[in-house]
Amino acid sequence: MDAQSYNATLADLRTVRDDIKKTQTALAKLEAERDKQIAQLATHEKAKAERIAPAAGLSLAEVVARAPELAPQPLAADATPAPEPAAADQPAGAPYTEPHPHVPQPTAPPTDPTGEAPQAPAPPAAPTAPVAPATEEGEPRTLPSIPDGETGDAWFTHTKNLASTRPNFTQQARSTVFLDTDTGILVHRNQTHRLDLGTRSAAEILTAVFPVLPEGAERIYITAGAPWHRDADRHPYLRDAVAAWLNAPTPGWRTDTGRGRDRMAGHFVHARHPVARYLRDDESQHVEIRSMGEWFDLEDGDDPATARDAFVLLWQALRRHWDDAVVMGSPSQTGRDLWTRTIPARGQYSDGYPVLSEELRGLLHATAGQGRNELLAPPRVPEVLPQLVEYDRTFAYAKHTWKSPVGTPRRITGRQFAAWSDKEQARALYGCGHWQIRATVPDTWDHVGLLPAPAPSDRAWHYPATPGTTFTTWAGGPEVHTALTNPLTPWKIEVLDGLLWEDGKPLDDWGKKLKDAWSNLSAQAHFQQDARQARAAHLASRAVRAILLYGIGSFAQRPRMVTGTTPRTQERDVPADAEIIGFDDELITWQKPTGFSRDPNAHPEWAAAIWSGARAALLTQRHRADDIYAGALHAAPGTVIAFRTDALYLTQPQAWPYHQQPGDYLKKGHLAGPLAAPTSEEDLLTLRDAGRAALTPASTTAGA
């Protein structure tokens, strides 16, 4: 650029600047006029926020913020926390569901949509455990408690006529193909085709795929390209771009609304791993388009044939343990289906595992968090770190499936617990329980926090560690036991209330089989001479990990948030208790809570027990064969930088044993210092990636 062009462009830039200022001023005037009209409408005795919101182009919350008197009573009375990822798909029909994000959420799991497990329609709303509403920023929320007297006692039962039972049918496999939408390469069995996908719309993908498949296909996995993001720059949020891609016209096809046992059809909107379901107009063909990222992360160089080979190896590994194993659309579908096929055919639970009352499920939903995610920033740690070492617990959750709660829990009040002997108390805390406690950090404490406490967010948790701090929370038996018996200083714990189950093994057989499949595939990845087959075996082992991880998450069964669309011309039909979350010239997009469904495989007590055990093992766990303890409490005070689900980040390397077994701490990254201490998750992830790259590949893949 010469001087003349430079000066001319500067002049143009000043003009743009002035235009922006004028536009901002005009916009501010329009927004002020809009808010004035909202206030005027609110004075009408029959004014409703759900009517005003779409007209104003605002969400329900934004309208209520401008006119508090319009707060919808149903939403105020029945506020439900956002569901966690790994929730199920939407019910049949045009509306679709999408799990709400929450804090923290790296465990689980990226969201894992499900859709093939049989489910009955949701029942009418029933009373559930009270869930604390969102609090002002900086003010911790209050967790719910069990009501006193007969009201609380009535919670301790099971949902009538609802239990997990062994299936009496054989799961049907679906013809599957693998498609790279960047290159147009399609792999079906041993055949490879190169397609012209045009602009990569759903209609063009369907039009291109089926002419080359004489037998058709029922599932298309996208291995690369993420076509649902093709217009991401035209939408404010990725989810909006995905919804537009899913709902675009598909001549000759319409949205699939379910068939047979599949009661959860329709499109599933997720920012990165959506599910598109279509049915030919003549109803001769069903097909779904899914993301390969639901199962494992592919890298550059991983072609569709490698993904196909990984699925073949996965199926073969599962078939060694389940004669009727079928790889279904998602890991959670597959995990749940395989688990149901381990329900005993005879014995105490041959009639199935009954589902807890909706009240207890609501209580566990509100009080049992998932993985621990915490960044310790200065001044709790040095501003300059000598180094950063990452230790990751290999296939961690598989370590904690050997014992789970079964049966109807007993309520153990604080008075009952205090009356027990020390031996009885220890036995209870070591058993399968969920406890409401008042905890006090010792005055001499100088290490990390041990127990989760509610933080100032809808689903966030933090871990108090300041000496003398007292707080009330809920925690699983493994964590309470760790707080009382930790190797440094016992914490003061007062049990206020609790749930205590019998110890059982409903997940033990399932977990052992998946661990064996994982071990075999990991060994293949290590010893296989062919690089491509070794890579496929590694990906298959990651898929087994996802089956267990997301399968556990599916037991949690969070309350659902249904999302739907209504034409702008019919805005009166937007549900009264819905929140407007988006709109365009044609459609209004809304969401509303629907509570719990009658899911026969809803067992949040199992997920809560595993999550609690995994969090406790991040603090301390014993390697019996080596007679060595590992975990954060066995590192020097001030050397723990962060927890991230199953990983620890330290400033000193540790001599912890690693035998490539579930739960072992694998040294996954090591970055030499000096380093500025991370102060955000982004900083931590940047250092993590650099630390992993600094290690040789052979040292990081063995237990990944």
XYZ file of C-alpha atoms in Angstrom:
704
model
C 0.000 0.000 0.000
C 1.395 3.406 -1.014
C 1.000 6.670 0.931
C -1.921 7.874 -1.164
C -3.890 4.664 -0.642
C -3.010 4.718 3.040
C -4.439 8.229 3.502
C -7.548 7.429 1.461
C -8.226 4.314 3.548
C -7.779 6.347 6.739
C -10.443 8.751 5.511
C -12.775 5.855 4.730
C -12.139 4.411 8.178
C -13.142 7.694 9.817
C -16.372 7.628 7.804
C -17.107 4.095 8.994
C -16.388 5.215 12.551
C -18.888 8.052 12.273
C -21.501 5.742 10.747
C -21.047 3.318 13.625
C -21.583 6.107 16.148
C -24.742 7.223 14.368
C -26.046 3.646 14.230
C -25.295 3.090 17.910
C -27.153 6.264 18.809
C -30.161 5.231 16.715
C -30.079 1.751 18.237
C -29.998 3.163 21.753
C -33.066 5.268 20.969
C -34.927 2.262 19.573
C -34.047 0.141 22.605
C -35.233 2.891 24.919
C -38.511 3.116 23.004
C -38.901 -0.671 23.156
C -38.354 -0.684 26.935
C -40.853 2.152 27.318
C -43.489 0.195 25.415
C -42.794 -2.928 27.490
C -43.390 -0.877 30.634
C -46.656 0.416 29.168
C -47.831 -3.076 28.276
C -46.985 -4.290 31.779
C -49.602 -1.963 33.241
C -52.343 -3.990 31.569
C -53.941 -6.324 34.117
C -53.774 -9.323 31.758
C -50.298 -8.643 30.398
C -48.089 -11.742 30.106
C -44.352 -11.833 29.597
C -44.607 -14.845 27.289
C -46.736 -12.786 24.896
C -44.572 -9.694 25.093
C -41.221 -11.505 24.711
C -41.586 -12.627 21.063
C -43.084 -9.291 20.104
C -40.100 -7.497 21.649
C -37.525 -9.951 20.360
C -36.314 -10.649 23.888
C -36.128 -13.683 26.125
C -38.592 -14.103 28.950
C -35.873 -13.275 31.470
C -35.008 -10.040 29.650
C -38.635 -8.916 29.621
C -39.035 -9.704 33.322
C -35.846 -7.771 34.075
C -37.464 -4.699 32.507
C -40.872 -5.309 34.062
C -40.546 -7.474 37.215
C -44.298 -7.519 37.726
C -44.531 -9.756 34.635
C -42.591 -12.624 36.233
C -44.461 -15.804 35.128
C -45.768 -17.620 38.181
C -45.265 -21.156 36.794
C -41.608 -20.470 36.120
C -41.140 -18.834 39.484
C -42.728 -21.771 41.271
C -41.257 -24.608 39.228
C -37.786 -23.351 38.421
C -35.626 -26.311 37.476
C -31.830 -26.277 37.162
C -30.472 -26.793 33.704
C -29.892 -30.431 32.822
C -26.357 -31.698 32.438
C -24.822 -33.063 29.301
C -25.411 -36.686 28.489
C -29.120 -36.049 28.724
C -31.444 -37.911 26.399
C -32.789 -36.786 23.038
C -35.998 -34.955 22.471
C -39.413 -36.596 22.557
C -40.984 -37.560 19.285
C -42.295 -34.839 17.059
C -41.189 -31.425 15.925
C -39.847 -30.147 19.255
C -36.320 -31.171 20.104
C -34.395 -31.118 23.365
C -30.955 -29.896 24.101
C -29.055 -30.240 27.344
C -28.240 -26.926 28.957
C -24.574 -26.156 29.715
C -23.605 -25.971 33.355
C -20.559 -25.353 35.481
C -18.445 -27.385 35.768
C -18.710 -29.773 32.854
C -15.665 -31.387 31.311
C -16.698 -34.871 32.392
C -19.129 -35.584 30.609
C -18.834 -35.681 29.132
C -19.158 -33.760 25.618
C -22.913 -34.087 25.310
C -23.933 -37.532 24.244
C -27.341 -37.552 22.547
C -29.356 -40.718 22.858
C -32.363 -41.882 20.990
C -32.995 -45.590 20.643
C -33.687 -46.808 24.162
C -37.385 -47.456 24.765
C -38.998 -44.785 26.875
C -42.529 -43.975 27.869
C -43.897 -40.439 27.728
C -43.189 -38.174 30.672
C -45.782 -38.319 33.455
C -47.611 -35.318 34.835
C -45.432 -33.135 37.004
C -45.030 -34.380 40.553
C -43.525 -32.751 43.631
C -39.760 -33.005 43.628
C -36.958 -32.054 45.924
C -36.855 -28.283 46.234
C -34.057 -26.870 44.130
C -32.510 -23.614 45.209
C -33.023 -20.821 42.698
C -30.126 -18.967 41.165
C -28.489 -16.558 43.578
C -26.916 -13.174 43.241
C -23.348 -13.288 41.963
C -20.996 -13.956 44.851
C -23.702 -15.464 47.065
C -23.563 -19.279 47.381
C -26.847 -21.057 46.740
C -28.502 -23.107 49.447
C -28.829 -26.814 48.748
C -32.173 -28.533 49.398
C -32.833 -30.677 52.447
C -35.159 -33.569 53.177
C -38.374 -32.308 54.799
C -39.051 -33.295 58.370
C -41.759 -35.713 59.427
C -44.041 -37.744 57.245
C -43.452 -35.536 54.206
C -39.773 -36.393 54.101
C -40.335 -40.029 55.061
C -42.632 -40.406 52.047
C -39.677 -39.720 49.762
C -38.030 -42.999 50.747
C -39.703 -45.268 48.275
C -39.561 -46.178 44.611
C -41.569 -44.998 41.634
C -44.500 -47.324 41.147
C -44.265 -49.780 38.249
C -40.894 -48.469 37.079
C -37.765 -50.634 37.169
C -34.733 -51.523 35.073
C -35.373 -54.944 33.588
C -33.498 -57.268 31.291
C -34.660 -56.753 27.679
C -36.620 -59.526 26.016
C -35.684 -58.511 22.479
C -32.564 -58.580 20.323
C -31.189 -55.165 19.445
C -31.058 -54.637 15.690
C -27.897 -53.314 14.061
C -28.168 -50.464 11.588
C -26.299 -50.182 8.319
C -23.615 -47.557 8.879
C -21.382 -45.474 6.597
C -18.596 -43.007 7.312
C -18.326 -39.704 5.441
C -15.673 -36.986 5.329
C -17.577 -33.896 4.193
C -14.337 -31.991 3.560
C -13.086 -34.448 0.938
C -16.349 -36.144 -0.031
C -14.894 -39.597 0.748
C -17.536 -42.120 1.782
C -16.648 -45.538 3.221
C -19.241 -48.312 3.321
C -17.940 -51.693 4.437
C -14.940 -52.313 2.156
C -16.011 -49.857 -0.513
C -14.810 -46.284 -0.907
C -16.624 -43.614 -2.933
C -15.855 -39.972 -3.661
C -18.966 -37.769 -3.683
C -19.795 -34.260 -4.777
C -21.523 -32.767 -1.722
C -22.119 -29.300 -3.139
C -22.545 -26.833 -0.284
C -22.792 -29.716 2.248
C -26.413 -29.099 3.173
C -28.321 -32.030 4.621
C -30.335 -32.283 1.411
C -27.185 -32.435 -0.731
C -25.595 -35.047 1.533
C -28.678 -37.263 1.334
C -28.909 -36.769 -2.427
C -25.246 -37.688 -2.907
C -25.029 -40.654 -0.528
C -27.963 -42.852 -1.441
C -27.411 -43.301 -5.201
C -24.072 -45.044 -4.476
C -25.528 -47.355 -1.795
C -27.814 -49.955 -3.383
C -28.713 -51.370 0.027
C -29.160 -47.948 1.572
C -27.853 -46.800 4.953
C -29.535 -46.031 8.241
C -26.709 -44.099 9.898
C -24.164 -41.678 8.460
C -21.242 -40.706 10.689
C -19.519 -37.461 9.748
C -15.815 -38.003 10.389
C -14.635 -34.542 9.323
C -16.029 -31.296 8.012
C -18.819 -30.473 10.502
C -21.262 -29.435 7.742
C -23.695 -28.059 10.354
C -21.173 -25.243 10.942
C -20.991 -24.189 7.293
C -22.916 -20.946 7.944
C -21.578 -20.303 11.447
C -20.425 -16.794 10.511
C -24.044 -15.855 9.723
C -25.367 -16.708 13.184
C -24.557 -15.292 16.639
C -24.242 -18.772 18.196
C -23.122 -22.145 16.882
C -26.361 -23.694 18.076
C -28.323 -21.321 15.845
C -26.211 -22.335 12.848
C -26.780 -26.009 13.670
C -30.543 -25.522 14.042
C -30.696 -23.742 10.689
C -28.792 -26.588 9.010
C -31.031 -29.234 10.554
C -34.263 -27.456 9.698
C -33.375 -26.478 6.127
C -35.616 -27.989 3.405
C -34.785 -31.570 2.358
C -36.822 -32.352 -0.771
C -38.032 -35.943 -0.703
C -37.401 -36.236 3.031
C -39.007 -35.035 6.243
C -38.013 -35.070 9.897
C -38.196 -38.598 11.293
C -40.655 -38.756 14.177
C -39.953 -42.282 15.382
C -40.695 -45.886 14.717
C -41.173 -49.059 16.713
C -39.313 -48.919 19.995
C -37.631 -45.637 19.078
C -39.724 -43.131 21.025
C -37.186 -40.318 20.922
C -36.804 -39.311 17.306
C -36.545 -35.896 15.702
C -33.527 -33.662 15.281
C -31.227 -33.096 18.244
C -29.622 -29.656 18.375
C -26.171 -29.509 19.897
C -23.456 -27.011 19.069
C -20.867 -29.627 18.106
C -22.475 -33.062 18.070
C -25.996 -32.751 16.640
C -28.153 -35.601 15.379
C -30.236 -35.204 12.229
C -33.017 -37.738 11.588
C -34.882 -37.985 8.308
C -37.597 -40.149 6.770
C -38.320 -40.433 3.059
C -41.649 -38.980 2.068
C -42.796 -42.466 1.018
C -41.602 -43.796 4.432
C -39.327 -46.344 2.744
C -36.084 -45.138 4.343
C -34.998 -43.896 7.786
C -31.575 -42.310 8.225
C -29.725 -40.328 10.837
C -26.636 -38.148 10.423
C -24.352 -38.046 13.462
C -20.993 -36.685 14.533
C -18.072 -39.077 14.967
C -16.980 -36.819 17.833
C -19.617 -38.440 20.044
C -17.334 -41.471 20.208
C -13.765 -40.230 19.915
C -11.682 -37.353 18.589
C -10.198 -37.894 15.160
C -6.939 -36.244 14.185
C -5.567 -35.031 10.889
C -4.769 -38.120 8.871
C -7.607 -40.198 10.326
C -9.684 -41.025 7.265
C -13.190 -42.556 7.214
C -11.699 -46.026 6.671
C -9.814 -45.752 9.969
C -13.035 -44.804 11.742
C -14.769 -47.779 10.099
C -11.982 -50.115 11.242
C -12.261 -48.742 14.788
C -15.968 -49.575 14.861
C -15.300 -53.093 13.583
C -12.716 -53.659 16.335
C -15.087 -52.178 18.914
C -17.893 -54.526 17.861
C -15.574 -57.524 17.937
C -14.324 -56.619 21.430
C -17.868 -56.238 22.769
C -19.032 -59.476 21.140
C -16.523 -61.419 23.216
C -18.625 -60.535 26.272
C -22.125 -60.000 24.869
C -23.367 -62.408 22.206
C -26.019 -59.889 21.160
C -23.901 -56.725 21.416
C -24.780 -53.984 18.936
C -22.910 -50.713 18.479
C -25.708 -48.177 18.618
C -25.797 -44.542 17.591
C -24.094 -43.070 20.647
C -21.917 -44.292 23.522
C -24.617 -43.759 26.134
C -27.190 -45.706 24.103
C -24.704 -48.514 23.690
C -23.622 -48.471 27.334
C -27.158 -48.477 28.672
C -28.240 -51.267 26.326
C -25.245 -53.433 27.239
C -25.845 -52.832 30.931
C -29.472 -53.971 30.727
C -28.174 -57.243 29.272
C -26.187 -57.859 32.465
C -29.260 -57.630 34.726
C -29.433 -61.043 36.402
C -31.937 -63.508 34.996
C -32.404 -65.036 38.447
C -31.815 -63.997 42.005
C -32.747 -60.979 44.099
C -32.943 -58.447 41.265
C -34.150 -60.684 38.454
C -37.345 -58.614 38.424
C -35.267 -55.500 37.853
C -33.762 -52.614 39.785
C -36.560 -50.272 40.916
C -36.260 -46.535 40.219
C -36.155 -44.127 43.158
C -38.989 -41.729 43.901
C -38.965 -38.557 41.862
C -38.272 -36.574 45.036
C -35.058 -38.476 45.782
C -33.974 -38.246 42.165
C -34.523 -34.487 42.345
C -32.503 -34.297 45.555
C -29.585 -36.198 44.022
C -29.747 -34.057 40.899
C -29.405 -30.903 42.990
C -26.782 -32.138 45.452
C -24.487 -34.588 43.617
C -21.983 -32.951 41.294
C -19.774 -34.602 38.701
C -16.032 -34.214 38.198
C -13.927 -31.808 40.243
C -12.757 -28.841 38.174
C -10.789 -26.276 40.116
C -7.951 -23.894 39.276
C -5.835 -22.687 42.199
C -4.538 -19.255 41.313
C -2.095 -16.939 43.112
C -1.788 -16.205 45.989
C -2.794 -19.805 46.813
C 0.056 -20.942 44.558
C 3.284 -19.152 43.482
C 2.975 -16.611 40.692
C 5.909 -18.272 38.944
C 5.887 -22.077 38.704
C 9.103 -24.101 38.470
C 7.358 -26.570 36.131
C 3.936 -28.051 35.389
C 3.319 -31.804 35.490
C 0.009 -33.399 34.438
C -1.163 -36.700 35.932
C -4.323 -38.239 34.509
C -6.220 -41.159 36.055
C -6.516 -43.770 33.329
C -10.094 -44.928 32.577
C -10.895 -43.545 36.018
C -14.624 -44.254 36.406
C -14.074 -47.934 35.614
C -12.223 -48.142 38.926
C -15.407 -47.303 40.846
C -18.080 -49.600 39.389
C -17.414 -52.546 41.734
C -19.851 -51.370 44.422
C -23.076 -49.379 44.081
C -26.173 -48.620 46.175
C -29.178 -50.893 45.742
C -32.649 -51.172 47.215
C -34.658 -48.547 49.063
C -32.407 -46.187 51.029
C -32.836 -45.601 54.741
C -32.997 -42.108 56.131
C -30.299 -41.562 58.761
C -30.944 -38.414 60.770
C -28.180 -36.519 62.495
C -29.421 -37.713 65.875
C -29.359 -41.351 64.761
C -25.868 -41.037 63.346
C -24.523 -39.354 66.490
C -25.919 -42.195 68.615
C -23.939 -44.828 66.698
C -20.580 -46.142 67.830
C -17.420 -45.089 66.000
C -17.357 -48.467 64.260
C -20.960 -48.117 63.070
C -20.326 -44.590 61.841
C -17.213 -45.660 59.923
C -19.099 -48.581 58.364
C -21.901 -46.268 57.246
C -19.518 -43.713 55.712
C -17.573 -46.452 53.968
C -20.818 -47.840 52.584
C -23.132 -46.459 49.920
C -24.496 -43.216 51.302
C -25.189 -39.595 50.459
C -24.851 -37.233 53.415
C -25.889 -33.741 54.371
C -23.077 -32.458 56.574
C -21.683 -29.402 58.310
C -17.916 -29.343 57.742
C -15.205 -27.210 59.321
C -11.740 -26.764 57.828
C -9.077 -27.337 60.548
C -7.298 -24.243 61.863
C -3.942 -25.668 60.784
C -5.016 -26.732 57.298
C -2.615 -25.701 54.496
C -3.643 -27.955 51.612
C -6.459 -28.198 49.030
C -10.135 -28.395 49.927
C -11.652 -31.839 50.414
C -15.410 -31.434 50.103
C -17.622 -29.855 47.421
C -19.715 -26.879 48.525
C -22.291 -24.927 46.525
C -20.816 -21.945 44.699
C -22.620 -18.853 43.377
C -23.988 -20.466 40.238
C -26.797 -22.771 39.250
C -24.682 -25.930 39.178
C -21.187 -24.798 40.253
C -19.180 -26.251 43.124
C -16.082 -25.073 44.920
C -13.864 -26.636 47.575
C -13.344 -24.474 50.686
C -9.818 -24.720 52.117
C -9.452 -21.597 54.276
C -8.693 -22.613 57.901
C -11.689 -22.209 60.215
C -14.267 -22.080 57.399
C -17.562 -23.826 58.212
C -20.058 -24.731 55.500
C -23.075 -26.974 54.940
C -23.200 -29.265 51.935
C -24.015 -32.744 50.633
C -21.298 -35.284 49.833
C -20.922 -38.970 49.102
C -19.562 -41.426 51.628
C -16.091 -41.710 49.986
C -15.487 -37.965 50.317
C -16.800 -37.696 53.875
C -14.694 -40.709 54.852
C -11.629 -39.074 53.231
C -12.220 -35.820 55.117
C -12.296 -37.727 58.416
C -9.354 -40.063 57.725
C -7.084 -38.026 55.432
C -3.328 -38.404 56.000
C -2.848 -34.802 57.168
C -5.446 -33.583 59.691
C -8.981 -34.908 60.257
C -11.712 -32.417 59.465
C -14.600 -31.764 61.815
C -17.721 -33.282 60.273
C -21.251 -33.144 61.686
C -23.772 -35.364 59.925
C -27.123 -33.574 59.667
C -29.068 -36.046 57.519
C -28.440 -38.721 54.966
C -29.434 -41.554 52.693
C -27.927 -44.993 53.280
C -28.363 -47.897 50.858
C -27.368 -51.504 50.969
C -24.109 -52.289 49.162
C -24.657 -54.057 45.860
C -22.978 -54.833 42.539
C -25.425 -53.809 39.810
C -22.619 -52.370 37.640
C -19.817 -54.778 38.506
C -20.320 -57.292 35.685
C -20.883 -54.507 33.148
C -17.794 -52.641 34.328
C -15.574 -55.753 34.292
C -16.564 -56.603 30.739
C -15.914 -53.078 29.518
C -12.576 -52.967 31.338
C -11.563 -56.219 29.678
C -12.592 -54.923 26.252
C -10.623 -51.730 26.896
C -7.533 -53.663 28.028
C -7.597 -55.903 24.940
C -7.965 -52.982 22.558
C -5.262 -50.991 24.353
C -2.922 -53.975 24.031
C -3.711 -54.223 20.314
C -2.915 -50.539 19.902
C 0.412 -51.063 21.659
C 1.582 -54.249 19.930
C -0.023 -53.912 16.481
C 2.702 -53.498 13.844
C 0.444 -51.942 11.231
C 0.209 -48.225 12.095
C -3.299 -47.831 10.726
C -4.665 -50.826 12.607
C -2.873 -49.661 15.763
C -4.586 -46.300 15.411
C -7.964 -47.980 14.850
C -7.465 -50.097 17.989
C -6.587 -46.990 20.006
C -9.736 -45.239 18.782
C -11.793 -48.340 19.619
C -10.372 -48.311 23.168
C -11.423 -44.669 23.456
C -14.893 -45.690 22.300
C -15.100 -48.280 25.110
C -14.107 -45.551 27.563
C -16.917 -43.370 26.161
C -19.430 -46.218 26.521
C -18.692 -46.504 30.234
C -18.337 -42.775 30.854
C -21.511 -41.755 29.074
C -23.351 -44.849 30.230
C -22.771 -43.739 33.822
C -23.887 -40.240 32.912
C -27.108 -41.604 31.418
C -28.018 -43.169 34.779
C -28.085 -39.658 36.298
C -31.178 -38.744 34.228
C -31.376 -34.987 34.613
C -34.636 -33.045 34.323
C -35.201 -32.219 30.696
C -35.363 -28.917 28.912
C -37.537 -29.191 25.808
C -36.794 -26.810 22.962
C -39.300 -26.087 20.224
C -40.191 -23.666 17.455
C -43.387 -21.790 16.658
C -44.117 -19.739 13.510
C -43.954 -15.989 14.091
C -47.500 -15.752 12.770
C -48.674 -18.020 15.591
C -46.812 -16.510 18.537
C -49.903 -17.005 20.724
C -49.116 -20.745 20.581
C -45.783 -20.370 22.392
C -46.221 -22.383 25.643
C -47.109 -20.196 28.612
C -44.175 -21.431 30.723
C -41.600 -21.240 27.944
C -38.634 -18.920 27.645
C -37.961 -17.297 24.277
C -34.327 -18.045 23.389
C -34.202 -16.952 19.751
C -36.172 -15.876 16.730
C -35.864 -14.956 13.074
C -38.267 -13.684 10.434
C -40.197 -16.962 10.379
C -39.758 -18.876 13.651
C -39.689 -18.281 17.395
C -37.423 -20.691 19.289
C -38.335 -21.421 22.905
C -37.454 -23.792 25.710
C -39.260 -25.051 28.796
C -38.498 -27.478 31.619
C -40.403 -30.765 31.580
C -39.122 -32.470 34.729
C -38.214 -36.148 34.868
C -39.411 -38.732 32.387
C -40.432 -42.257 33.291
C -37.029 -43.643 32.402
C -36.738 -47.246 33.635
C -32.956 -46.902 33.726
C -32.818 -43.740 35.847
C -30.416 -44.454 38.710
C -28.783 -41.183 39.812
C -27.661 -42.926 43.004
C -25.216 -45.008 40.915
C -23.788 -42.039 39.061
C -23.488 -40.032 42.299
C -21.614 -42.865 44.037
C -19.121 -43.226 41.172
C -18.540 -39.473 40.887
C -17.955 -39.209 44.632
C -15.507 -42.107 44.591
C -13.604 -40.583 41.682
C -13.338 -37.186 43.393
C -12.085 -38.854 46.580
C -9.471 -40.800 44.594
C -8.118 -37.514 43.217
C -7.203 -36.734 46.816
C -5.893 -40.109 47.965
C -5.884 -43.688 46.765
C -3.810 -46.693 47.746
C -1.896 -48.914 45.337
C -2.033 -52.123 47.334
C 0.501 -54.052 45.276
C 3.085 -51.311 45.741
C 1.895 -50.174 49.193
C 2.028 -46.592 47.926
C -0.535 -43.813 48.146
C -1.167 -41.372 45.320
C -3.284 -38.262 44.913
C -3.285 -34.558 45.638
C -2.918 -34.964 49.418
C 0.314 -36.876 48.846
C 1.875 -33.939 47.022
C 3.429 -31.122 49.036
C 1.158 -28.203 50.035
C 1.221 -25.429 47.459
C 2.230 -27.737 44.599
C -1.306 -28.529 43.368
C -2.227 -26.118 40.590
C -5.481 -27.557 39.273
C -7.989 -30.415 39.211
C -9.673 -31.230 35.930
C -12.122 -34.130 36.181
C -9.661 -37.039 36.328
C -6.432 -35.063 36.119
C -4.088 -33.316 38.553
C -1.684 -30.512 37.654
C 1.323 -30.207 39.946
C 4.572 -28.262 40.157
C 6.563 -31.340 41.173
C 6.821 -34.805 39.562
C 5.691 -37.745 41.667
C 6.918 -41.345 41.913
C 3.417 -42.802 41.693
C 3.219 -46.313 40.189
C 1.602 -46.796 36.790
C 0.625 -50.301 35.657
C -1.800 -49.296 32.868
C -4.745 -50.249 35.083
C -7.974 -48.264 35.511
C -7.455 -45.553 38.110
C -3.641 -45.430 37.820
C -2.066 -41.995 37.508
C -0.445 -41.605 34.085
C 2.125 -38.842 33.657
C 0.644 -37.219 30.588
C 2.485 -33.916 30.341
C 5.592 -32.190 31.697
C 6.508 -28.599 30.904
C 9.715 -27.101 32.265
C 9.640 -23.646 33.854
C 9.781 -21.006 34.946
C 6.124 -20.499 34.007
C 3.562 -17.865 34.874
C 0.849 -19.519 36.980
C -2.358 -19.953 34.958
C -5.190 -17.666 36.029
C -7.890 -18.972 33.682
C -8.986 -22.241 32.150
C -7.664 -21.042 28.805
C -4.213 -20.475 30.342
C -4.272 -23.927 31.915
C -5.255 -25.667 28.672
C -2.508 -23.835 26.789
C 0.084 -25.040 29.289
C -1.441 -28.524 29.280
C -1.135 -28.847 25.511
C 2.442 -27.595 25.598
C 3.290 -30.049 28.356
C 1.827 -32.973 26.440
C 3.729 -31.983 23.320
C 6.945 -31.849 25.345
C 6.648 -35.564 26.201
C 7.408 -38.252 23.633
C 4.269 -39.741 22.023
C 5.082 -43.200 23.376
C 4.893 -41.948 26.953
C 1.475 -40.366 26.593
C -0.617 -42.823 24.583
C -0.320 -46.012 26.613
C -3.156 -45.269 28.996
C -4.996 -42.540 27.196
